PDB file of C-alpha atoms in Angstrom:
ATOM      1  CA  UNK A1297     145.101-184.258  20.206  1.00 64.00           C
ATOM      2  CA  UNK A1298     149.251-183.016  22.052  1.00 87.00           C
ATOM      3  CA  UNK A1299     150.521-186.275  22.449  1.00 94.00           C
ATOM      4  CA  UNK A1300     152.901-185.855  25.912  1.00 97.00           C
ATOM      5  CA  UNK A1301     156.134-188.432  26.544  1.00 98.00           C
ATOM      6  CA  UNK A1302     157.886-188.642  30.179  1.00 98.00           C
ATOM      7  CA  UNK A1303     161.225-190.894  30.372  1.00 99.00           C
ATOM      8  CA  UNK A1304     162.199-191.914  33.944  1.00 99.00           C
ATOM      9  CA  UNK A1305     164.974-193.786  35.064  1.00 98.00           C
ATOM     10  CA  UNK A1306     167.088-194.486  37.793  1.00 96.00           C
ATOM     11  CA  UNK A1307     171.091-195.283  37.420  1.00 93.00           C
ATOM     12  CA  UNK A1308     174.475-195.561  39.136  1.00 87.00           C
ATOM     13  CA  UNK A1309     176.502-196.165  35.727  1.00 87.00           C
ATOM     14  CA  UNK A1310     174.451-193.927  33.616  1.00 91.00           C
ATOM     15  CA  UNK A1311     174.122-197.491  31.332  1.00 94.00           C
ATOM     16  CA  UNK A1312     170.066-196.505  31.682  1.00 97.00           C
ATOM     17  CA  UNK A1313     170.822-192.481  31.639  1.00 97.00           C
ATOM     18  CA  UNK A1314     172.238-193.563  28.611  1.00 97.00           C
ATOM     19  CA  UNK A1315     168.786-194.993  27.060  1.00 97.00           C
ATOM     20  CA  UNK A1316     167.272-192.700  28.726  1.00 98.00           C
ATOM     21  CA  UNK A1317     168.482-189.846  26.457  1.00 98.00           C
ATOM     22  CA  UNK A1318     167.444-192.311  23.502  1.00 98.00           C
ATOM     23  CA  UNK A1319     164.275-193.316  23.824  1.00 98.00           C
ATOM     24  CA  UNK A1320     163.865-188.989  24.823  1.00 98.00           C
ATOM     25  CA  UNK A1321     165.001-188.530  20.712  1.00 98.00           C
ATOM     26  CA  UNK A1322     164.004-190.778  19.730  1.00 98.00           C
ATOM     27  CA  UNK A1323     160.551-190.097  20.659  1.00 98.00           C
ATOM     28  CA  UNK A1324     160.587-185.739  20.027  1.00 98.00           C
ATOM     29  CA  UNK A1325     162.027-187.384  16.478  1.00 97.00           C
ATOM     30  CA  UNK A1326     157.744-188.356  15.926  1.00 97.00           C
ATOM     31  CA  UNK A1327     156.380-184.946  17.466  1.00 96.00           C
ATOM     32  CA  UNK A1328     155.448-184.825  20.824  1.00 98.00           C
ATOM     33  CA  UNK A1329     156.652-183.259  23.591  1.00 97.00           C
ATOM     34  CA  UNK A1330     158.778-185.315  25.900  1.00 98.00           C
ATOM     35  CA  UNK A1331     160.265-184.918  29.404  1.00 98.00           C
ATOM     36  CA  UNK A1332     162.826-186.502  30.917  1.00 98.00           C
ATOM     37  CA  UNK A1333     164.636-186.799  34.273  1.00 98.00           C
ATOM     38  CA  UNK A1334     165.824-189.386  37.127  1.00 97.00           C
ATOM     39  CA  UNK A1335     163.819-190.995  39.317  1.00 96.00           C
ATOM     40  CA  UNK A1336     165.058-189.154  42.145  1.00 93.00           C
ATOM     41  CA  UNK A1337     163.164-185.893  40.580  1.00 96.00           C
ATOM     42  CA  UNK A1338     159.952-187.291  39.329  1.00 96.00           C
ATOM     43  CA  UNK A1339     158.132-187.413  43.281  1.00 91.00           C
ATOM     44  CA  UNK A1340     157.994-183.054  42.926  1.00 94.00           C
ATOM     45  CA  UNK A1341     158.692-182.256  39.061  1.00 96.00           C
ATOM     46  CA  UNK A1342     155.857-184.626  37.363  1.00 96.00           C
ATOM     47  CA  UNK A1343     153.820-183.286  35.585  1.00 95.00           C
ATOM     48  CA  UNK A1344     150.349-181.875  36.254  1.00 93.00           C
ATOM     49  CA  UNK A1345     148.730-183.279  33.856  1.00 93.00           C
ATOM     50  CA  UNK A1346     149.647-187.117  33.460  1.00 95.00           C
ATOM     51  CA  UNK A1347     151.762-187.732  29.985  1.00 97.00           C
ATOM     52  CA  UNK A1348     150.274-190.203  27.151  1.00 98.00           C
ATOM     53  CA  UNK A1349     153.318-192.036  27.654  1.00 98.00           C
ATOM     54  CA  UNK A1350     155.564-193.518  30.053  1.00 98.00           C
ATOM     55  CA  UNK A1351     159.158-194.721  29.777  1.00 99.00           C
ATOM     56  CA  UNK A1352     160.723-196.366  33.022  1.00 99.00           C
ATOM     57  CA  UNK A1353     164.043-197.568  33.387  1.00 98.00           C
ATOM     58  CA  UNK A1354     165.923-198.941  34.879  1.00 97.00           C
ATOM     59  CA  UNK A1355     169.310-201.051  36.483  1.00 94.00           C
ATOM     60  CA  UNK A1356     169.375-204.064  37.547  1.00 90.00           C
ATOM     61  CA  UNK A1357     170.533-205.422  41.453  1.00 85.00           C
ATOM     62  CA  UNK A1358     171.143-208.881  42.177  1.00 74.00           C
ATOM     63  CA  UNK A1359     167.903-210.874  40.404  1.00 78.00           C
ATOM     64  CA  UNK A1360     165.534-207.646  41.472  1.00 84.00           C
ATOM     65  CA  UNK A1361     165.617-203.897  40.483  1.00 90.00           C
ATOM     66  CA  UNK A1362     167.465-201.240  43.145  1.00 88.00           C
ATOM     67  CA  UNK A1363     165.632-201.325  46.179  1.00 84.00           C
ATOM     68  CA  UNK A1364     165.861-197.625  46.083  1.00 88.00           C
ATOM     69  CA  UNK A1365     164.176-197.082  42.619  1.00 93.00           C
ATOM     70  CA  UNK A1366     161.674-199.054  43.530  1.00 94.00           C
ATOM     71  CA  UNK A1367     160.354-197.217  46.975  1.00 92.00           C
ATOM     72  CA  UNK A1368     160.026-193.812  44.499  1.00 95.00           C
ATOM     73  CA  UNK A1369     158.477-195.860  41.625  1.00 97.00           C
ATOM     74  CA  UNK A1370     156.552-196.519  44.741  1.00 96.00           C
ATOM     75  CA  UNK A1371     155.990-192.724  45.561  1.00 96.00           C
ATOM     76  CA  UNK A1372     155.250-191.958  42.151  1.00 97.00           C
ATOM     77  CA  UNK A1373     151.274-190.673  41.865  1.00 97.00           C
ATOM     78  CA  UNK A1374     148.290-192.156  39.770  1.00 96.00           C
ATOM     79  CA  UNK A1375     148.600-193.471  36.255  1.00 96.00           C
ATOM     80  CA  UNK A1376     145.041-193.361  35.272  1.00 93.00           C
ATOM     81  CA  UNK A1377     144.235-193.285  31.503  1.00 88.00           C
ATOM     82  CA  UNK A1378     149.256-193.589  30.478  1.00 96.00           C
ATOM     83  CA  UNK A1379     150.264-196.744  28.429  1.00 98.00           C
ATOM     84  CA  UNK A1380     154.219-197.417  29.735  1.00 98.00           C
ATOM     85  CA  UNK A1381     157.076-198.873  28.306  1.00 97.00           C
ATOM     86  CA  UNK A1382     159.311-200.082  30.888  1.00 97.00           C
ATOM     87  CA  UNK A1383     163.775-200.895  29.861  1.00 96.00           C
ATOM     88  CA  UNK A1384     166.252-202.517  32.241  1.00 95.00           C
ATOM     89  CA  UNK A1385     169.837-202.992  31.505  1.00 94.00           C
ATOM     90  CA  UNK A1386     172.545-205.252  32.551  1.00 88.00           C
ATOM     91  CA  UNK A1387     175.810-206.062  32.602  1.00 89.00           C
ATOM     92  CA  UNK A1388     174.210-210.375  31.265  1.00 84.00           C
ATOM     93  CA  UNK A1389     175.553-211.737  35.576  1.00 80.00           C
ATOM     94  CA  UNK A1390     171.865-212.492  36.647  1.00 73.00           C
ATOM     95  CA  UNK A1391     168.971-213.586  34.509  1.00 71.00           C
ATOM     96  CA  UNK A1392     165.948-211.684  36.535  1.00 80.00           C
ATOM     97  CA  UNK A1393     162.700-211.001  36.343  1.00 86.00           C
ATOM     98  CA  UNK A1394     163.021-206.323  36.569  1.00 92.00           C
ATOM     99  CA  UNK A1395     161.312-205.676  33.121  1.00 94.00           C
ATOM    100  CA  UNK A1396     157.896-207.959  34.746  1.00 93.00           C
ATOM    101  CA  UNK A1397     158.453-206.147  38.159  1.00 94.00           C
ATOM    102  CA  UNK A1398     158.793-202.271  36.666  1.00 97.00           C
ATOM    103  CA  UNK A1399     155.234-202.988  34.996  1.00 97.00           C
ATOM    104  CA  UNK A1400     153.882-204.667  37.603  1.00 97.00           C
ATOM    105  CA  UNK A1401     154.848-201.501  38.991  1.00 98.00           C
ATOM    106  CA  UNK A1402     153.024-199.354  37.088  1.00 98.00           C
ATOM    107  CA  UNK A1403     150.028-201.144  36.376  1.00 98.00           C
ATOM    108  CA  UNK A1404     149.037-200.982  39.714  1.00 97.00           C
ATOM    109  CA  UNK A1405     149.236-197.667  39.719  1.00 97.00           C
ATOM    110  CA  UNK A1406     146.767-197.694  36.509  1.00 97.00           C
ATOM    111  CA  UNK A1407     149.222-197.866  32.947  1.00 98.00           C
ATOM    112  CA  UNK A1408     148.726-199.993  30.720  1.00 97.00           C
ATOM    113  CA  UNK A1409     152.409-201.434  29.386  1.00 97.00           C
ATOM    114  CA  UNK A1410     152.425-202.370  25.992  1.00 96.00           C
ATOM    115  CA  UNK A1411     155.957-203.004  26.759  1.00 94.00           C
ATOM    116  CA  UNK A1412     159.094-203.346  28.034  1.00 94.00           C
ATOM    117  CA  UNK A1413     162.352-203.805  26.829  1.00 93.00           C
ATOM    118  CA  UNK A1414     166.182-205.744  28.215  1.00 91.00           C
ATOM    119  CA  UNK A1415     169.225-204.347  27.119  1.00 92.00           C
ATOM    120  CA  UNK A1416     172.888-205.943  27.518  1.00 91.00           C
ATOM    121  CA  UNK A1417     175.286-202.923  28.757  1.00 94.00           C
ATOM    122  CA  UNK A1418     178.679-202.608  30.299  1.00 94.00           C
ATOM    123  CA  UNK A1419     178.818-204.208  33.754  1.00 92.00           C
ATOM    124  CA  UNK A1420     180.225-201.902  36.139  1.00 89.00           C
ATOM    125  CA  UNK A1421     182.371-204.162  38.064  1.00 89.00           C
ATOM    126  CA  UNK A1422     185.851-202.400  38.633  1.00 87.00           C
ATOM    127  CA  UNK A1423     188.924-204.502  38.285  1.00 85.00           C
ATOM    128  CA  UNK A1424     192.262-204.321  37.727  1.00 73.00           C
ATOM    129  CA  UNK A1425     193.441-200.731  36.733  1.00 74.00           C
ATOM    130  CA  UNK A1426     190.797-199.068  37.170  1.00 77.00           C
ATOM    131  CA  UNK A1427     188.503-199.943  34.305  1.00 88.00           C
ATOM    132  CA  UNK A1428     184.657-202.430  34.679  1.00 90.00           C
ATOM    133  CA  UNK A1429     184.531-205.254  33.710  1.00 92.00           C
ATOM    134  CA  UNK A1430     182.325-204.378  31.302  1.00 92.00           C
ATOM    135  CA  UNK A1431     184.698-201.831  29.353  1.00 93.00           C
ATOM    136  CA  UNK A1432     186.867-204.906  28.956  1.00 94.00           C
ATOM    137  CA  UNK A1433     185.021-208.623  28.118  1.00 92.00           C
ATOM    138  CA  UNK A1434     181.999-208.561  26.360  1.00 91.00           C
ATOM    139  CA  UNK A1435     180.416-211.179  27.661  1.00 89.00           C
ATOM    140  CA  UNK A1436     179.695-208.669  30.659  1.00 91.00           C
ATOM    141  CA  UNK A1437     179.053-206.051  28.049  1.00 92.00           C
ATOM    142  CA  UNK A1438     181.461-204.255  26.375  1.00 94.00           C
ATOM    143  CA  UNK A1439     180.507-202.378  23.223  1.00 94.00           C
ATOM    144  CA  UNK A1440     176.925-201.997  23.601  1.00 94.00           C
ATOM    145  CA  UNK A1441     174.777-201.113  23.629  1.00 93.00           C
ATOM    146  CA  UNK A1442     175.913-201.441  19.486  1.00 94.00           C
ATOM    147  CA  UNK A1443     174.381-199.536  16.951  1.00 95.00           C
ATOM    148  CA  UNK A1444     172.436-202.431  15.984  1.00 94.00           C
ATOM    149  CA  UNK A1445     170.898-202.798  19.512  1.00 93.00           C
ATOM    150  CA  UNK A1446     170.154-199.074  19.198  1.00 95.00           C
ATOM    151  CA  UNK A1447     168.309-199.100  16.275  1.00 95.00           C
ATOM    152  CA  UNK A1448     165.747-201.626  17.449  1.00 94.00           C
ATOM    153  CA  UNK A1449     165.349-200.187  20.980  1.00 95.00           C
ATOM    154  CA  UNK A1450     164.571-197.091  19.356  1.00 96.00           C
ATOM    155  CA  UNK A1451     162.079-198.843  17.044  1.00 95.00           C
ATOM    156  CA  UNK A1452     160.677-200.751  19.594  1.00 95.00           C
ATOM    157  CA  UNK A1453     159.985-197.121  20.919  1.00 96.00           C
ATOM    158  CA  UNK A1454     158.719-195.582  17.649  1.00 96.00           C
ATOM    159  CA  UNK A1455     156.183-197.939  17.545  1.00 95.00           C
ATOM    160  CA  UNK A1456     155.358-197.550  20.839  1.00 96.00           C
ATOM    161  CA  UNK A1457     153.928-193.968  20.432  1.00 97.00           C
ATOM    162  CA  UNK A1458     152.532-194.884  16.684  1.00 96.00           C
ATOM    163  CA  UNK A1459     149.756-196.891  18.342  1.00 95.00           C
ATOM    164  CA  UNK A1460     149.689-194.442  21.267  1.00 96.00           C
ATOM    165  CA  UNK A1461     149.108-192.561  18.424  1.00 96.00           C
ATOM    166  CA  UNK A1462     146.246-194.756  16.936  1.00 95.00           C
ATOM    167  CA  UNK A1463     144.844-195.396  19.979  1.00 94.00           C
ATOM    168  CA  UNK A1464     145.881-199.512  19.339  1.00 94.00           C
ATOM    169  CA  UNK A1465     147.234-200.046  22.187  1.00 93.00           C
ATOM    170  CA  UNK A1466     146.459-203.029  23.408  1.00 93.00           C
ATOM    171  CA  UNK A1467     147.680-204.247  27.363  1.00 94.00           C
ATOM    172  CA  UNK A1468     150.905-207.107  27.025  1.00 92.00           C
ATOM    173  CA  UNK A1469     150.772-209.924  28.498  1.00 90.00           C
ATOM    174  CA  UNK A1470     152.770-209.954  31.657  1.00 89.00           C
ATOM    175  CA  UNK A1471     153.897-212.866  31.260  1.00 86.00           C
ATOM    176  CA  UNK A1472     156.166-212.186  28.514  1.00 87.00           C
ATOM    177  CA  UNK A1473     158.300-209.453  30.031  1.00 87.00           C
ATOM    178  CA  UNK A1474     159.646-212.842  32.288  1.00 80.00           C
ATOM    179  CA  UNK A1475     162.159-212.993  29.824  1.00 66.00           C
ATOM    180  CA  UNK A1476     165.084-214.400  30.471  1.00 59.00           C
ATOM    181  CA  UNK A1477     163.337-216.730  34.396  1.00 52.00           C
ATOM    182  CA  UNK A1478     160.578-217.857  33.648  1.00 46.00           C
ATOM    183  CA  UNK A1479     159.404-216.509  36.854  1.00 43.00           C
ATOM    184  CA  UNK A1480     162.019-219.859  38.398  1.00 46.00           C
ATOM    185  CA  UNK A1481     165.084-217.437  39.427  1.00 47.00           C
ATOM    186  CA  UNK A1482     162.481-214.268  41.759  1.00 46.00           C
ATOM    187  CA  UNK A1483     160.685-217.774  42.228  1.00 46.00           C
ATOM    188  CA  UNK A1484     163.745-218.550  44.471  1.00 49.00           C
ATOM    189  CA  UNK A1485     165.269-215.581  45.525  1.00 50.00           C
ATOM    190  CA  UNK A1486     162.323-213.422  46.749  1.00 50.00           C
ATOM    191  CA  UNK A1487     161.542-214.799  50.253  1.00 48.00           C
ATOM    192  CA  UNK A1488     165.065-213.979  50.495  1.00 50.00           C
ATOM    193  CA  UNK A1489     166.403-210.126  51.559  1.00 50.00           C
ATOM    194  CA  UNK A1490     168.073-208.688  48.628  1.00 54.00           C
ATOM    195  CA  UNK A1491     169.622-206.189  51.032  1.00 58.00           C
ATOM    196  CA  UNK A1492     170.966-208.901  53.395  1.00 61.00           C
ATOM    197  CA  UNK A1493     172.733-210.432  50.269  1.00 59.00           C
ATOM    198  CA  UNK A1494     174.222-208.218  48.985  1.00 58.00           C
ATOM    199  CA  UNK A1495     176.114-208.216  52.890  1.00 64.00           C
ATOM    200  CA  UNK A1496     176.436-211.743  52.511  1.00 68.00           C
ATOM    201  CA  UNK A1497     177.358-211.296  48.994  1.00 72.00           C
ATOM    202  CA  UNK A1498     178.968-207.651  48.458  1.00 83.00           C
ATOM    203  CA  UNK A1499     181.891-206.493  49.892  1.00 90.00           C
ATOM    204  CA  UNK A1500     181.288-203.690  52.231  1.00 92.00           C
ATOM    205  CA  UNK A1501     182.723-199.889  51.735  1.00 95.00           C
ATOM    206  CA  UNK A1502     185.663-198.967  53.774  1.00 96.00           C
ATOM    207  CA  UNK A1503     186.541-194.985  53.513  1.00 97.00           C
ATOM    208  CA  UNK A1504     190.529-193.804  53.350  1.00 96.00           C
ATOM    209  CA  UNK A1505     190.387-190.763  55.783  1.00 95.00           C
ATOM    210  CA  UNK A1506     193.191-189.250  53.985  1.00 95.00           C
ATOM    211  CA  UNK A1507     191.979-188.853  51.167  1.00 97.00           C
ATOM    212  CA  UNK A1508     189.050-188.038  51.815  1.00 97.00           C
ATOM    213  CA  UNK A1509     188.495-183.757  51.080  1.00 96.00           C
ATOM    214  CA  UNK A1510     184.537-184.138  52.768  1.00 96.00           C
ATOM    215  CA  UNK A1511     183.193-182.653  49.625  1.00 96.00           C
ATOM    216  CA  UNK A1512     180.284-184.328  49.800  1.00 95.00           C
ATOM    217  CA  UNK A1513     180.294-185.790  46.723  1.00 96.00           C
ATOM    218  CA  UNK A1514     178.910-189.004  47.614  1.00 96.00           C
ATOM    219  CA  UNK A1515     176.590-187.802  50.060  1.00 93.00           C
ATOM    220  CA  UNK A1516     174.464-186.207  47.660  1.00 92.00           C
ATOM    221  CA  UNK A1517     174.079-189.728  45.546  1.00 91.00           C
ATOM    222  CA  UNK A1518     173.394-191.920  47.829  1.00 92.00           C
ATOM    223  CA  UNK A1519     169.640-192.425  48.400  1.00 86.00           C
ATOM    224  CA  UNK A1520     170.109-194.835  51.921  1.00 86.00           C
ATOM    225  CA  UNK A1521     171.531-191.703  53.779  1.00 91.00           C
ATOM    226  CA  UNK A1522     173.837-194.090  54.331  1.00 94.00           C
ATOM    227  CA  UNK A1523     176.530-192.240  54.483  1.00 96.00           C
ATOM    228  CA  UNK A1524     177.883-189.005  56.581  1.00 96.00           C
ATOM    229  CA  UNK A1525     180.316-186.765  56.614  1.00 96.00           C
ATOM    230  CA  UNK A1526     181.986-186.718  60.890  1.00 95.00           C
ATOM    231  CA  UNK A1527     183.127-183.870  63.170  1.00 95.00           C
ATOM    232  CA  UNK A1528     187.041-184.225  60.647  1.00 94.00           C
ATOM    233  CA  UNK A1529     184.651-183.629  57.236  1.00 95.00           C
ATOM    234  CA  UNK A1530     185.459-187.231  56.248  1.00 96.00           C
ATOM    235  CA  UNK A1531     183.069-189.350  55.454  1.00 97.00           C
ATOM    236  CA  UNK A1532     181.494-192.255  56.950  1.00 97.00           C
ATOM    237  CA  UNK A1533     179.174-194.912  55.754  1.00 96.00           C
ATOM    238  CA  UNK A1534     176.511-196.923  58.008  1.00 94.00           C
ATOM    239  CA  UNK A1535     177.194-200.923  56.978  1.00 91.00           C
ATOM    240  CA  UNK A1536     173.378-201.723  58.499  1.00 88.00           C
ATOM    241  CA  UNK A1537     171.818-199.406  55.464  1.00 88.00           C
ATOM    242  CA  UNK A1538     173.890-199.055  52.867  1.00 89.00           C
ATOM    243  CA  UNK A1539     172.501-200.834  49.506  1.00 84.00           C
ATOM    244  CA  UNK A1540     175.771-201.855  48.509  1.00 87.00           C
ATOM    245  CA  UNK A1541     175.310-199.742  45.094  1.00 86.00           C
ATOM    246  CA  UNK A1542     178.623-198.467  44.322  1.00 89.00           C
ATOM    247  CA  UNK A1543     177.113-195.363  43.202  1.00 88.00           C
ATOM    248  CA  UNK A1544     179.513-193.348  46.021  1.00 93.00           C
ATOM    249  CA  UNK A1545     182.333-194.866  43.903  1.00 91.00           C
ATOM    250  CA  UNK A1546     181.315-193.725  40.984  1.00 87.00           C
ATOM    251  CA  UNK A1547     181.766-189.723  41.754  1.00 91.00           C
ATOM    252  CA  UNK A1548     184.152-189.629  44.445  1.00 94.00           C
ATOM    253  CA  UNK A1549     187.360-187.950  43.057  1.00 94.00           C
ATOM    254  CA  UNK A1550     189.595-188.568  45.046  1.00 93.00           C
ATOM    255  CA  UNK A1551     189.340-192.287  44.808  1.00 92.00           C
ATOM    256  CA  UNK A1552     188.728-191.912  48.467  1.00 96.00           C
ATOM    257  CA  UNK A1553     186.495-194.273  48.692  1.00 96.00           C
ATOM    258  CA  UNK A1554     187.290-198.421  47.841  1.00 93.00           C
ATOM    259  CA  UNK A1555     186.428-202.183  48.873  1.00 93.00           C
ATOM    260  CA  UNK A1556     187.243-205.196  47.550  1.00 92.00           C
ATOM    261  CA  UNK A1557     186.542-206.254  43.181  1.00 90.00           C
ATOM    262  CA  UNK A1558     188.385-209.444  43.750  1.00 91.00           C
ATOM    263  CA  UNK A1559     185.189-210.818  46.250  1.00 89.00           C
ATOM    264  CA  UNK A1560     183.071-208.771  43.664  1.00 88.00           C
ATOM    265  CA  UNK A1561     184.523-209.687  40.117  1.00 90.00           C
ATOM    266  CA  UNK A1562     183.846-213.948  41.679  1.00 88.00           C
ATOM    267  CA  UNK A1563     180.081-213.202  42.727  1.00 84.00           C
ATOM    268  CA  UNK A1564     180.062-211.423  39.556  1.00 86.00           C
ATOM    269  CA  UNK A1565     181.532-214.079  37.702  1.00 87.00           C
ATOM    270  CA  UNK A1566     180.109-217.273  39.660  1.00 83.00           C
ATOM    271  CA  UNK A1567     176.846-215.700  38.613  1.00 78.00           C
ATOM    272  CA  UNK A1568     177.152-215.007  35.126  1.00 80.00           C
ATOM    273  CA  UNK A1569     177.763-218.893  34.865  1.00 80.00           C
ATOM    274  CA  UNK A1570     174.618-219.479  36.244  1.00 72.00           C
ATOM    275  CA  UNK A1571     172.880-217.598  33.767  1.00 68.00           C
ATOM    276  CA  UNK A1572     175.217-218.002  30.044  1.00 65.00           C
ATOM    277  CA  UNK A1573     172.123-219.458  28.897  1.00 58.00           C
ATOM    278  CA  UNK A1574     169.760-216.482  28.698  1.00 61.00           C
ATOM    279  CA  UNK A1575     168.611-213.971  26.530  1.00 58.00           C
ATOM    280  CA  UNK A1576     171.440-211.427  25.958  1.00 60.00           C
ATOM    281  CA  UNK A1577     169.449-208.383  24.668  1.00 67.00           C
ATOM    282  CA  UNK A1578     165.455-208.533  23.962  1.00 71.00           C
ATOM    283  CA  UNK A1579     161.952-206.370  23.244  1.00 72.00           C
ATOM    284  CA  UNK A1580     158.339-207.733  24.127  1.00 78.00           C
ATOM    285  CA  UNK A1581     155.713-205.300  21.893  1.00 68.00           C
TER     286      UNK A1581
END
């Protein structure tokens, strides 16, 4: 039997995408046919034949799956007969249940969740000099994933591949995917709207009209359609629908989009202090 795999990912700072490419390489090395694509393309480009295995990865936004990523996941087709391995990337600032949430969503579509991982990667919060917090401090993911972590990740993917090939897959105990919180944080925070919390704590993005050249790069990455070009070809942002993901700032070539990173950094450091005893990289098979 020819086995196929599909690697799906959602990314803003490229951490999740890099691990998706690592997974793709590990799968191809096992002799499987494998495709790799961002989640926003999956609805139109999902294979006609359900793959033997799906690898799904997202970052952590606050304590949960990014809202836009969740919408894309919920648009995926039925996955009956498909095994699934999930992973999340986080910058060390918040304990979370993201692997559990991802596995739960895929299971609801008929897949069998057989493993998961959470990996420390560079936090994308900007600080002085335009660097990311994760570029300068190890507790926020500097230098991660290192070679040891990447080897562990590739070994986990290979183990999943071999289990599918030999017909020895078995569902993972879902509660084991609540890797850092054992459900406590999610239980406390889920009743509160993530978007409302972001508006309360995370600083809004503002546009510098004199720097904006109307290239539209920010429009192309905005999952919520919150960015428009006005009659002067200047970007405008609907603050009521903006998720505060800051993906638009990552792609702006002219630094025309800005925010109060000091406020964001304060929140990130506060959350890191709360979550300081969480494990930084965990693999569950």
